[in-house]
Coordinates of N, CA and C in Angstrom, one line a residue:
M24 N 81.4 100.8 95.0 CA 81.9 101.5 93.9 C 82.1 103.0 94.1
G25 N 81.1 103.6 94.8 CA 81.1 105.0 95.1 C 82.3 105.4 95.9
R26 N 82.6 104.6 97.0 CA 83.7 104.9 97.8 C 85.0 104.7 97.1
S27 N 85.1 103.7 96.2 CA 86.3 103.5 95.4 C 86.6 104.7 94.5
R28 N 85.6 105.3 93.9 CA 85.7 106.5 93.1 C 86.2 107.6 93.9
D29 N 85.7 107.8 95.1 CA 86.1 108.9 96.0 C 87.6 108.8 96.4
V30 N 88.1 107.6 96.5 CA 89.5 107.4 96.8 C 90.4 107.7 95.6
W31 N 90.0 107.3 94.5 CA 90.9 107.3 93.3 C 90.7 108.5 92.4
L32 N 89.6 109.2 92.4 CA 89.3 110.2 91.4 C 89.2 111.6 92.1
R33 N 89.8 112.6 91.5 CA 89.7 114.0 92.0 C 89.0 114.9 91.0
R34 N 88.1 115.7 91.4 CA 87.5 116.7 90.6 C 87.9 118.1 91.1
F35 N 87.7 119.2 90.3 CA 88.2 120.5 90.7 C 87.1 121.5 90.9
P36 N 86.9 122.0 92.1 CA 85.9 123.0 92.4 C 86.2 124.2 91.5
G37 N 85.1 124.7 90.9 CA 85.2 125.9 90.1 C 85.5 125.6 88.6
A38 N 85.8 124.3 88.3 CA 86.1 124.0 86.9 C 84.9 123.6 86.1
G39 N 83.7 123.5 86.8 CA 82.5 123.1 86.1 C 82.4 121.6 86.0
G40 N 81.6 121.1 85.1 CA 81.5 119.7 84.9 C 80.6 119.0 85.9
G41 N 80.9 117.9 86.4 CA 80.1 117.1 87.4 C 79.3 116.1 86.6
S42 N 78.4 115.5 87.4 CA 77.6 114.3 86.8 C 76.7 114.8 85.7
G43 N 76.3 116.1 85.7 CA 75.4 116.5 84.6 C 76.1 116.9 83.3
A44 N 77.4 116.8 83.3 CA 78.2 117.2 82.1 C 77.9 116.2 81.0
E45 N 78.1 116.6 79.7 CA 77.8 115.7 78.6 C 78.8 114.6 78.3
W46 N 80.0 114.8 78.8 CA 81.0 113.8 78.6 C 82.0 113.8 79.7
E47 N 82.8 112.7 79.8 CA 83.7 112.5 80.9 C 85.1 112.4 80.4
L48 N 86.0 113.1 81.0 CA 87.5 113.0 80.7 C 88.2 112.5 82.0
V49 N 88.9 111.4 81.8 CA 89.7 110.8 82.9 C 91.1 111.0 82.6
C50 N 91.8 111.7 83.5 CA 93.2 112.1 83.3 C 94.2 111.3 84.2
F51 N 95.3 111.0 83.6 CA 96.3 110.1 84.3 C 97.7 110.9 84.4
P52 N 98.1 111.2 85.6 CA 99.4 112.0 85.7 C 100.6 111.3 85.4
H53 N 101.7 112.0 85.2 CA 103.0 111.5 84.9 C 103.7 110.9 86.2
A54 N 104.8 110.3 86.0 CA 105.5 109.7 87.2 C 105.9 110.8 88.2
G55 N 105.6 110.6 89.4 CA 105.8 111.5 90.5 C 104.7 112.6 90.6
G56 N 103.8 112.6 89.6 CA 102.8 113.7 89.5 C 101.5 113.3 90.4
S57 N 100.7 114.3 90.5 CA 99.4 114.1 91.2 C 98.2 114.6 90.4
A58 N 97.1 114.3 90.8 CA 95.8 114.7 90.1 C 95.8 116.2 89.9
A59 N 96.4 117.0 90.8 CA 96.3 118.4 90.6 C 96.9 119.0 89.3
Y60 N 97.8 118.2 88.7 CA 98.4 118.6 87.4 C 97.4 118.9 86.4
W61 N 96.2 118.3 86.5 CA 95.2 118.4 85.4 C 94.2 119.5 85.7
R62 N 94.3 120.3 86.7 CA 93.4 121.3 87.0 C 93.3 122.4 85.9
P63 N 94.4 122.9 85.3 CA 94.3 123.9 84.3 C 93.5 123.4 83.1
L64 N 93.6 122.1 82.7 CA 92.9 121.6 81.6 C 91.4 121.5 82.0
A65 N 91.1 121.1 83.2 CA 89.7 121.0 83.6 C 89.0 122.4 83.5
V66 N 89.7 123.4 83.9 CA 89.2 124.8 83.8 C 89.0 125.2 82.4
A67 N 90.0 124.9 81.5 CA 89.9 125.2 80.1 C 88.7 124.5 79.4
L68 N 88.4 123.3 79.8 CA 87.3 122.6 79.2 C 85.9 123.1 79.6
G69 N 85.9 123.6 80.8 CA 84.6 124.3 81.2 C 83.5 123.3 81.7
P70 N 82.3 123.7 81.8 CA 81.2 122.9 82.4 C 80.7 121.8 81.5
G71 N 81.1 121.8 80.2 CA 80.6 120.7 79.4 C 81.3 119.4 79.6
A72 N 82.4 119.4 80.3 CA 83.2 118.2 80.5 C 83.3 117.9 82.0
D73 N 83.1 116.6 82.4 CA 83.3 116.1 83.7 C 84.7 115.6 83.8
V74 N 85.6 116.4 84.3 CA 87.0 116.0 84.3 C 87.3 115.4 85.7
A75 N 87.8 114.1 85.6 CA 88.2 113.4 86.8 C 89.7 113.0 86.7
A76 N 90.5 113.4 87.6 CA 91.9 113.0 87.5 C 92.2 111.9 88.5
V77 N 93.0 111.0 88.1 CA 93.4 109.9 89.0 C 94.4 110.3 90.0
Q78 N 94.2 110.0 91.3 CA 95.1 110.3 92.3 C 95.8 109.0 92.7
Y79 N 97.1 108.8 92.3 CA 97.8 107.6 92.7 C 98.1 107.5 94.2
P80 N 98.2 106.3 94.8 CA 98.6 106.2 96.2 C 100.0 106.8 96.4
G81 N 100.2 107.3 97.6 CA 101.6 107.8 97.9 C 101.9 109.2 97.7
R82 N 100.8 110.0 97.4 CA 101.0 111.5 97.2 C 99.8 112.3 97.7
L83 N 100.1 113.5 98.2 CA 99.2 114.4 98.7 C 98.2 113.8 99.7
D84 N 96.9 113.8 99.4 CA 96.0 113.3 100.4 C 96.0 111.7 100.5
R85 N 96.8 111.1 99.7 CA 97.1 109.6 99.8 C 98.5 109.3 100.2
L86 N 99.1 110.3 100.9 CA 100.5 110.2 101.2 C 100.9 109.0 102.1
R87 N 100.0 108.6 102.9 CA 100.3 107.5 103.9 C 100.2 106.1 103.2
E88 N 99.7 106.1 102.0 CA 99.5 104.8 101.3 C 100.8 104.5 100.5
A89 N 101.1 103.2 100.4 CA 102.3 102.8 99.7 C 102.0 102.9 98.2
P90 N 103.0 103.4 97.4 CA 102.8 103.5 95.9 C 102.6 102.1 95.4
V91 N 101.8 102.0 94.3 CA 101.7 100.8 93.5 C 102.8 100.7 92.5
E92 N 103.6 99.7 92.6 CA 104.8 99.5 91.8 C 104.6 98.6 90.7
D93 N 103.4 98.4 90.2 CA 103.1 97.6 89.0 C 102.0 98.3 88.3
L94 N 102.3 98.7 87.0 CA 101.3 99.4 86.2 C 100.1 98.6 85.9
H95 N 100.2 97.3 85.7 CA 99.1 96.4 85.4 C 98.2 96.3 86.7
R96 N 98.7 96.2 87.8 CA 97.9 96.2 89.1 C 97.2 97.6 89.2
L97 N 98.0 98.6 89.0 CA 97.4 100.0 89.1 C 96.2 100.1 88.1
A98 N 96.4 99.6 86.9 CA 95.3 99.7 85.9 C 94.1 98.9 86.4
D99 N 94.3 97.8 87.0 CA 93.1 97.0 87.5 C 92.4 97.8 88.5
L100 N 93.1 98.4 89.4 CA 92.5 99.2 90.5 C 91.7 100.4 90.0
V101 N 92.3 101.1 89.0 CA 91.6 102.2 88.4 C 90.3 101.8 87.6
V102 N 90.4 100.7 86.9 CA 89.2 100.2 86.2 C 88.1 99.9 87.2
E103 N 88.4 99.3 88.3 CA 87.5 99.0 89.4 C 86.8 100.3 89.9
A104 N 87.6 101.3 90.1 CA 87.1 102.6 90.6 C 86.2 103.3 89.6
L105 N 86.6 103.2 88.3 CA 85.8 103.9 87.3 C 84.4 103.4 87.1
G106 N 84.3 102.1 86.9 CA 83.0 101.5 86.7 C 82.5 101.8 85.3
P107 N 81.3 101.6 85.0 CA 80.7 101.9 83.7 C 80.6 103.4 83.4
S108 N 80.5 103.8 82.2 CA 80.5 105.2 81.8 C 79.1 105.8 82.0
G109 N 78.1 105.0 82.2 CA 76.8 105.5 82.4 C 76.1 106.1 81.1
G110 N 76.7 105.7 80.0 CA 76.1 106.1 78.7 C 76.7 107.4 78.2
R111 N 77.5 108.1 79.0 CA 78.2 109.3 78.5 C 79.5 108.9 77.7
P112 N 79.8 109.7 76.7 CA 81.1 109.5 76.1 C 82.3 109.6 77.1
R113 N 83.2 108.7 77.1 CA 84.3 108.8 78.0 C 85.7 108.8 77.2
V114 N 86.5 109.8 77.6 CA 87.8 110.0 77.0 C 88.9 109.7 78.1
L115 N 89.9 109.0 77.8 CA 91.1 108.8 78.7 C 92.2 109.6 78.1
L116 N 92.9 110.3 79.0 CA 94.1 111.1 78.6 C 95.2 110.9 79.6
G117 N 96.3 110.5 79.2 CA 97.5 110.3 80.1 C 98.7 110.9 79.5
H118 N 99.6 111.4 80.4 CA 100.8 112.0 80.0 C 102.0 111.2 80.6
S119 N 103.0 110.9 79.7 CA 104.2 110.2 80.1 C 103.8 108.8 80.7
M120 N 104.2 108.5 82.0 CA 103.8 107.3 82.6 C 102.3 107.1 82.5
G121 N 101.6 108.2 82.7 CA 100.1 108.2 82.7 C 99.6 107.7 81.4
A122 N 100.3 108.0 80.3 CA 99.8 107.5 79.0 C 99.8 106.0 78.9
S123 N 100.9 105.3 79.4 CA 100.9 103.9 79.5 C 99.8 103.3 80.4
L124 N 99.6 104.0 81.5 CA 98.5 103.6 82.4 C 97.1 103.8 81.7
A125 N 96.9 104.9 81.1 CA 95.6 105.1 80.4 C 95.4 104.1 79.3
Y126 N 96.5 103.7 78.6 CA 96.4 102.6 77.6 C 95.9 101.3 78.2
E127 N 96.6 100.9 79.3 CA 96.2 99.7 80.0 C 94.8 99.7 80.5
V128 N 94.3 100.9 81.0 CA 93.0 101.0 81.4 C 92.0 100.9 80.3
A129 N 92.4 101.5 79.1 CA 91.5 101.4 77.9 C 91.4 99.9 77.5
V130 N 92.5 99.2 77.5 CA 92.5 97.8 77.1 C 91.5 97.0 78.0
R131 N 91.6 97.2 79.3 CA 90.7 96.5 80.2 C 89.2 96.9 80.1
L132 N 89.0 98.2 79.9 CA 87.6 98.6 79.7 C 87.0 98.1 78.4
G133 N 87.9 97.9 77.4 CA 87.4 97.4 76.1 C 87.0 95.9 76.2
R134 N 87.4 95.2 77.3 CA 87.0 93.8 77.4 C 85.7 93.7 78.1
L135 N 85.1 94.8 78.6 CA 83.9 94.8 79.3 C 82.7 95.1 78.3
P136 N 81.6 94.6 78.4 CA 80.5 94.9 77.5 C 80.2 96.4 77.5
G137 N 80.4 97.1 76.4 CA 80.1 98.5 76.3 C 81.0 99.3 77.1
G138 N 82.2 98.8 77.5 CA 83.0 99.5 78.5 C 84.1 100.3 77.9
G139 N 84.5 100.1 76.6 CA 85.6 100.8 76.1 C 85.5 102.3 76.0
P140 N 86.6 103.0 76.1 CA 86.5 104.5 76.0 C 86.1 104.9 74.5
D141 N 85.6 106.1 74.4 CA 85.3 106.6 73.1 C 86.5 107.2 72.4
L142 N 87.5 107.5 73.2 CA 88.8 108.1 72.7 C 89.9 107.9 73.7
L143 N 91.1 107.6 73.2 CA 92.3 107.5 74.1 C 93.3 108.5 73.6
V144 N 93.7 109.4 74.5 CA 94.7 110.4 74.1 C 96.0 110.1 74.9
V145 N 97.1 109.8 74.2 CA 98.4 109.5 74.9 C 99.3 110.7 74.6
S146 N 100.0 111.1 75.6 CA 100.9 112.3 75.5 C 102.3 112.0 76.1
G147 N 103.3 112.5 75.3 CA 104.7 112.4 75.8 C 105.1 111.0 76.2
R148 N 104.7 110.0 75.4 CA 105.1 108.6 75.7 C 105.3 107.9 74.5
R149 N 106.5 107.1 74.4 CA 106.7 106.3 73.3 C 105.7 105.2 73.2
A150 N 105.4 104.8 72.0 CA 104.5 103.7 71.7 C 105.1 102.4 72.1
P151 N 104.3 101.4 72.5 CA 104.9 100.1 72.8 C 105.9 99.5 71.8
A152 N 105.5 99.7 70.5 CA 106.4 99.2 69.4 C 107.7 100.0 69.3
A153 N 107.8 101.1 70.0 CA 109.0 102.0 69.9 C 109.8 101.9 71.2
R154 N 109.6 100.9 72.0 CA 110.3 100.8 73.3 C 111.8 100.8 73.0
R155 N 112.5 101.6 73.8 CA 114.0 101.7 73.6 C 114.7 100.6 74.4
R156 N 115.4 99.8 73.7 CA 116.1 98.6 74.4 C 117.1 99.1 75.4
D157 N 117.7 100.2 75.2 CA 118.7 100.7 76.1 C 118.2 101.8 77.0
R158 N 116.9 101.7 77.3 CA 116.2 102.7 78.2 C 116.9 102.8 79.5
Y159 N 117.1 104.0 80.0 CA 117.8 104.2 81.3 C 116.7 104.5 82.3
V160 N 116.9 103.7 83.4 CA 116.0 103.9 84.6 C 116.8 104.3 85.8
P161 N 116.6 105.5 86.3 CA 117.4 105.9 87.4 C 117.1 105.1 88.7
V162 N 118.1 104.9 89.5 CA 117.9 104.1 90.7 C 118.2 104.9 91.9
E163 N 119.2 105.6 92.0 CA 119.5 106.4 93.2 C 118.7 107.6 93.2
D164 N 118.4 108.1 94.5 CA 117.6 109.3 94.7 C 118.1 110.5 93.9
H165 N 119.4 110.7 93.9 CA 120.0 111.9 93.2 C 119.8 111.8 91.7
E166 N 119.7 110.6 91.2 CA 119.5 110.4 89.8 C 118.0 110.7 89.4
L167 N 117.1 110.3 90.3 CA 115.7 110.7 90.1 C 115.5 112.2 90.1
V168 N 116.1 112.8 91.1 CA 116.0 114.3 91.2 C 116.5 115.0 89.9
E169 N 117.7 114.6 89.5 CA 118.3 115.2 88.3 C 117.4 114.9 87.1
R170 N 116.8 113.8 87.0 CA 116.0 113.4 85.8 C 114.8 114.3 85.8
V171 N 114.1 114.5 86.9 CA 112.9 115.4 87.0 C 113.3 116.8 86.6
R172 N 114.4 117.3 87.2 CA 114.9 118.7 86.8 C 115.1 118.8 85.4
A173 N 115.8 117.8 84.7 CA 116.1 117.9 83.3 C 114.8 118.0 82.4
L174 N 113.8 117.2 82.9 CA 112.6 117.2 82.1 C 111.8 118.5 82.2
G175 N 112.0 119.3 83.3 CA 111.3 120.6 83.4 C 109.9 120.5 83.9
G176 N 109.6 119.5 84.6 CA 108.2 119.3 85.1 C 107.9 120.4 86.1
T177 N 106.6 120.7 86.3 CA 106.2 121.7 87.2 C 106.5 121.4 88.7
D178 N 106.8 120.1 89.0 CA 107.1 119.7 90.4 C 108.6 119.8 90.7
A179 N 109.4 120.2 89.7 CA 110.8 120.2 90.0 C 111.2 121.1 91.1
A180 N 110.6 122.2 91.4 CA 110.9 123.1 92.4 C 110.8 122.5 93.8
L181 N 110.0 121.4 93.9 CA 109.8 120.7 95.2 C 111.1 120.2 95.7
F182 N 112.0 119.8 94.8 CA 113.3 119.2 95.2 C 114.3 120.2 95.8
D183 N 113.9 121.4 95.8 CA 114.8 122.4 96.4 C 114.6 122.5 97.9
E184 N 113.5 121.9 98.4 CA 113.2 121.9 99.8 C 113.3 120.5 100.4
P185 N 114.3 120.4 101.3 CA 114.6 119.0 101.9 C 113.3 118.4 102.5
E186 N 112.5 119.2 103.2 CA 111.3 118.6 103.8 C 110.4 118.0 102.8
L187 N 110.2 118.8 101.7 CA 109.2 118.4 100.7 C 109.8 117.2 99.9
L188 N 111.2 117.2 99.8 CA 111.8 116.1 99.0 C 111.6 114.8 99.7
E189 N 111.6 114.7 101.0 CA 111.3 113.5 101.7 C 109.9 113.0 101.5
L190 N 109.0 113.9 101.3 CA 107.6 113.6 101.1 C 107.3 113.0 99.7
V191 N 108.0 113.6 98.7 CA 107.7 113.2 97.3 C 108.6 112.0 96.8
L192 N 109.7 111.8 97.4 CA 110.6 110.8 96.8 C 110.0 109.4 96.9
P193 N 109.3 109.0 97.9 CA 108.8 107.6 97.9 C 107.8 107.3 96.7
A194 N 107.0 108.3 96.4 CA 106.1 108.1 95.2 C 106.9 108.1 93.9
L195 N 107.9 108.9 93.8 CA 108.7 109.0 92.6 C 109.5 107.6 92.4
R196 N 110.0 107.1 93.5 CA 110.7 105.9 93.5 C 109.8 104.8 93.0
G197 N 108.6 104.7 93.6 CA 107.6 103.7 93.3 C 107.2 103.8 91.8
D198 N 107.0 105.0 91.3 CA 106.6 105.1 89.9 C 107.7 104.6 88.9
Y199 N 108.9 104.9 89.2 CA 110.0 104.5 88.4 C 110.3 103.0 88.5
R200 N 110.0 102.4 89.6 CA 110.1 101.0 89.7 C 109.0 100.3 88.9
A201 N 107.8 100.9 88.9 CA 106.7 100.4 88.1 C 107.1 100.5 86.6
L202 N 107.7 101.6 86.2 CA 108.1 101.8 84.8 C 109.2 100.8 84.4
S203 N 110.1 100.5 85.3 CA 111.2 99.7 85.0 C 110.8 98.2 84.7
S204 N 109.7 97.8 85.3 CA 109.2 96.4 85.2 C 108.1 96.3 84.2
Y205 N 107.6 97.4 83.7 CA 106.4 97.4 82.9 C 106.6 96.8 81.5
E206 N 105.7 95.8 81.2 CA 105.7 95.3 79.8 C 104.2 95.5 79.3
D207 N 104.1 96.2 78.2 CA 102.8 96.6 77.7 C 102.0 95.4 77.2
T208 N 100.7 95.6 77.2 CA 99.8 94.6 76.6 C 100.0 94.7 75.1
G209 N 100.4 93.6 74.5 CA 100.8 93.7 73.1 C 99.7 93.5 72.1
G210 N 100.0 93.5 70.9 CA 99.0 93.3 69.8 C 98.3 94.6 69.5
R211 N 97.1 94.5 69.0 CA 96.2 95.6 68.6 C 94.9 95.4 69.4
P212 N 95.0 95.7 70.7 CA 93.8 95.3 71.5 C 92.7 96.4 71.5
L213 N 92.9 97.6 71.0 CA 91.9 98.6 71.0 C 91.1 98.8 69.7
T214 N 89.9 99.2 69.9 CA 89.1 99.5 68.7 C 88.7 101.0 68.7
C215 N 89.0 101.7 69.8 CA 88.6 103.2 69.8 C 89.7 104.0 69.1
P216 N 89.3 105.2 68.7 CA 90.3 106.1 68.1 C 91.4 106.5 69.1
V217 N 92.6 106.6 68.7 CA 93.7 107.0 69.5 C 94.4 108.3 68.9
V218 N 94.7 109.2 69.8 CA 95.4 110.4 69.4 C 96.6 110.5 70.2
A219 N 97.8 110.7 69.6 CA 99.1 110.8 70.2 C 99.6 112.3 70.2
L220 N 99.9 112.8 71.3 CA 100.5 114.2 71.4 C 101.9 114.1 71.8
T221 N 102.7 115.0 71.2 CA 104.1 115.1 71.6 C 104.7 116.5 71.4
G222 N 105.8 116.8 72.1 CA 106.5 118.0 71.9 C 107.6 117.8 70.9
D223 N 107.9 118.8 70.1 CA 108.9 118.6 69.0 C 110.3 118.5 69.5
R224 N 110.5 118.8 70.8 CA 111.9 118.7 71.4 C 111.8 117.8 72.7
D225 N 111.0 116.8 72.7 CA 110.9 115.9 73.9 C 111.9 114.8 73.8
P226 N 112.9 114.8 74.7 CA 114.0 113.8 74.7 C 113.5 112.4 75.1
E227 N 112.3 112.4 75.7 CA 111.7 111.1 76.2 C 111.0 110.4 75.1
A228 N 110.5 111.1 74.1 CA 109.6 110.5 73.1 C 109.7 111.3 71.8
T229 N 110.3 110.8 70.8 CA 110.4 111.5 69.6 C 109.1 111.5 68.8
V230 N 109.0 112.3 67.8 CA 107.8 112.3 67.0 C 107.5 111.0 66.4
E231 N 108.6 110.3 65.9 CA 108.5 109.0 65.3 C 108.0 107.9 66.3
E232 N 108.6 108.0 67.5 CA 108.2 107.0 68.6 C 106.8 107.2 69.0
V233 N 106.3 108.4 69.1 CA 105.0 108.6 69.5 C 104.0 108.3 68.4
G234 N 104.4 108.5 67.2 CA 103.6 108.2 66.0 C 103.3 106.7 65.8
A235 N 104.1 105.8 66.5 CA 103.9 104.4 66.4 C 102.7 103.9 67.2
W236 N 102.0 104.8 68.0 CA 100.8 104.3 68.8 C 99.7 103.8 67.9
G237 N 99.7 104.1 66.6 CA 98.6 103.7 65.8 C 98.6 102.2 65.7
A238 N 99.7 101.5 66.0 CA 99.7 100.0 65.9 C 98.9 99.4 67.0
Q239 N 98.4 100.1 68.0 CA 97.7 99.5 69.1 C 96.2 99.5 68.9
T240 N 95.7 100.1 67.8 CA 94.2 100.2 67.7 C 93.8 99.9 66.2
S241 N 92.6 99.3 66.1 CA 92.1 99.1 64.8 C 91.2 100.3 64.4
G242 N 91.1 101.3 65.3 CA 90.3 102.5 65.1 C 91.2 103.6 64.4
A243 N 90.6 104.8 64.3 CA 91.4 105.9 63.7 C 92.5 106.3 64.5
F244 N 93.6 106.8 63.9 CA 94.8 107.3 64.7 C 95.3 108.6 64.0
R245 N 95.7 109.5 64.9 CA 96.4 110.7 64.4 C 97.4 111.1 65.4
T246 N 98.4 111.9 65.0 CA 99.4 112.5 65.8 C 99.4 114.0 65.7
H247 N 99.5 114.7 66.9 CA 99.6 116.1 66.9 C 100.9 116.5 67.6
V248 N 101.7 117.3 66.9 CA 103.0 117.8 67.4 C 102.9 119.2 67.8
F249 N 103.3 119.5 69.1 CA 103.4 120.8 69.6 C 104.8 121.3 69.8
E250 N 105.0 122.6 69.9 CA 106.3 123.1 70.2 C 106.6 122.9 71.7
G251 N 107.7 122.4 72.0 CA 108.1 122.2 73.4 C 108.8 120.9 73.7
G252 N 109.1 120.7 75.0 CA 109.8 119.5 75.5 C 108.8 118.5 76.0
H253 N 109.3 117.8 77.1 CA 108.5 116.7 77.6 C 107.2 117.2 78.2
F254 N 107.3 118.4 78.9 CA 106.1 119.0 79.5 C 105.5 120.1 78.6
F255 N 105.4 119.8 77.3 CA 104.8 120.8 76.4 C 103.4 121.2 76.7
L256 N 102.7 120.2 77.4 CA 101.3 120.5 77.8 C 101.1 121.7 78.6
N257 N 102.1 122.0 79.4 CA 102.0 123.2 80.3 C 101.8 124.5 79.5
D258 N 102.3 124.5 78.3 CA 102.2 125.8 77.5 C 101.1 125.7 76.4
H259 N 100.4 124.6 76.4 CA 99.4 124.5 75.3 C 98.0 123.9 75.8
V260 N 97.7 124.4 77.0 CA 96.5 123.8 77.7 C 95.2 124.1 76.8
E261 N 95.1 125.4 76.4 CA 93.9 125.8 75.6 C 93.8 125.0 74.3
A262 N 95.0 124.8 73.6 CA 95.0 124.1 72.4 C 94.7 122.6 72.5
V263 N 95.1 122.0 73.6 CA 94.8 120.6 73.9 C 93.3 120.5 74.2
A264 N 92.8 121.4 75.0 CA 91.4 121.4 75.3 C 90.5 121.5 74.0
G265 N 90.9 122.4 73.1 CA 90.2 122.5 71.8 C 90.3 121.3 71.0
L266 N 91.5 120.7 71.0 CA 91.7 119.4 70.2 C 90.8 118.3 70.7
V267 N 90.7 118.1 72.0 CA 89.9 117.0 72.6 C 88.5 117.3 72.2
R268 N 88.0 118.5 72.4 CA 86.6 118.8 72.0 C 86.3 118.4 70.6
R269 N 87.2 118.8 69.7 CA 86.9 118.5 68.2 C 86.9 117.1 67.9
L270 N 87.6 116.2 68.7 CA 87.7 114.8 68.4 C 86.7 114.0 69.1
L271 N 85.8 114.6 69.9 CA 84.8 113.9 70.6 C 83.7 113.4 69.6
P272 N 83.0 112.3 70.0 CA 81.9 111.9 69.2 C 80.9 113.0 69.0
T273 N 80.2 113.0 67.9 CA 79.3 114.1 67.6 C 78.3 114.5 68.7
R274 N 77.8 113.5 69.4 CA 76.8 113.7 70.4 C 77.3 114.5 71.6
A275 N 78.6 114.5 71.8 CA 79.2 115.3 72.9 C 80.0 116.5 72.5
A276 N 80.4 116.6 71.2 CA 81.3 117.7 70.8 C 80.7 119.0 70.9
G277 N 79.4 119.1 70.8 CA 78.7 120.4 70.8 C 78.7 121.1 72.1

């Protein structure tokens, strides 16, 4: 189990946290993204939170591994790596594709005795009930590049360098293949609270589409709308950190 965690989870030197922290936050990157995307949030949360970001195969220090092109298989692998929470409150936070993956991980953890997360935060992702029937999935490399540029992600500048482009495209292709074949776990499988975050100008997920996440849980649900597009998180790190702290169970919120 320890080796599996080392492969899948990344922590951030200088961001505090660690095994002595009061609660754990597990973060899931967007399509084409890496664990490093979550470093600013880890710093903002400080030493009270043990922030672990999932590093998908096929990028950065896992570049030589083939991307996992099935979100359900990816969720199974992450659950195996996470293991039990050890009695600490555990929060899952995913953005875009990572929101769907965090949801699937939450569903699987909830099937284990005492394994469910204390809170699921989904960001920039349409709820399963709001799936767009005419969803467009880019196929050609140039389509992938243009899509990432249009969304304004922090990794978009990588596509200006041909050498870097060759390194990141395999992971991006794999992620979009996973998205194109993904069918969510239906029904209302969660009992934990769910919080949905969205940007008011996000073309990928409208406020209404994100607000439908409440149908996936029997627990409490709320939506928070921020100013911005698909990557609104980049401009609201401190606000998101404060929001997560406020929504934690009482024993960890202090």
